[in-house]
């Protein structure tokens, strides 16, 4: 029973507030497990797109570096060159080398999908963590019910609302019993401190009515 109480006390009741409480635990568990699988699939696709976008940026930067190297070889071969081999623009003598050295990959913000994809992935990860918490708690409830159903009269298709009410009632009962046991132990300790032993206590409880 102590293990069962530990299971009940680990439940996060707040996580169930926005669920369809009139559905059974088994039904809700199946639905949310399917949602987890679907979301994991969506997240995997987003992560793949992020990796592809990062690879494109890396490839573009590599091409730009190669182009700068080619441009530098040109001006080293012909110091008087004025036409940029990358864009065709004609520069003043001596400026071409400086322009090539300063040239960097320029990407317009609208052309870079990484920020949007990263935000979307973060949002999906947050939703997935919540769904997994719901599934874990529903699975815990189902495990508790498997242990209780034979003795508690809980129906297989009982609604989550009804199950939660029963479990919370059991938890309150357990707590009340624990408080009473704690009080009883204190009484026993006080009696022992006053010199009573177990036989004295039994005689006091029986009040002389024993045969």
PDB file of N, CA, C and O in Angstrom, residues 6 37 75 175:
ATOM      1  N   UNK A   6       2.733   6.242  -2.746  1.00  0.00           N
ATOM      2  CA  UNK A   6       3.806   7.022  -3.370  1.00  0.00           C
ATOM      3  C   UNK A   6       3.461   7.347  -4.815  1.00  0.00           C
ATOM      4  O   UNK A   6       3.705   8.459  -5.291  1.00  0.00           O
ATOM      5  N   UNK A  37       3.699  10.837 -30.815  1.00  0.00           N
ATOM      6  CA  UNK A  37       4.339  10.256 -31.996  1.00  0.00           C
ATOM      7  C   UNK A  37       4.270  11.222 -33.175  1.00  0.00           C
ATOM      8  O   UNK A  37       5.261  11.433 -33.898  1.00  0.00           O
ATOM      9  N   UNK A  75      44.218  39.908 -58.821  1.00  0.00           N
ATOM     10  CA  UNK A  75      44.894  41.201 -58.593  1.00  0.00           C
ATOM     11  C   UNK A  75      46.386  40.997 -58.316  1.00  0.00           C
ATOM     12  O   UNK A  75      47.194  41.914 -58.559  1.00  0.00           O
ATOM     13  N   UNK A 175      -3.685  10.473   4.246  1.00  0.00           N
ATOM     14  CA  UNK A 175      -3.086  11.535   5.052  1.00  0.00           C
ATOM     15  C   UNK A 175      -3.717  11.594   6.446  1.00  0.00           C
ATOM     16  O   UNK A 175      -3.022  11.805   7.453  1.00  0.00           O
TER      17      UNK A 175
END
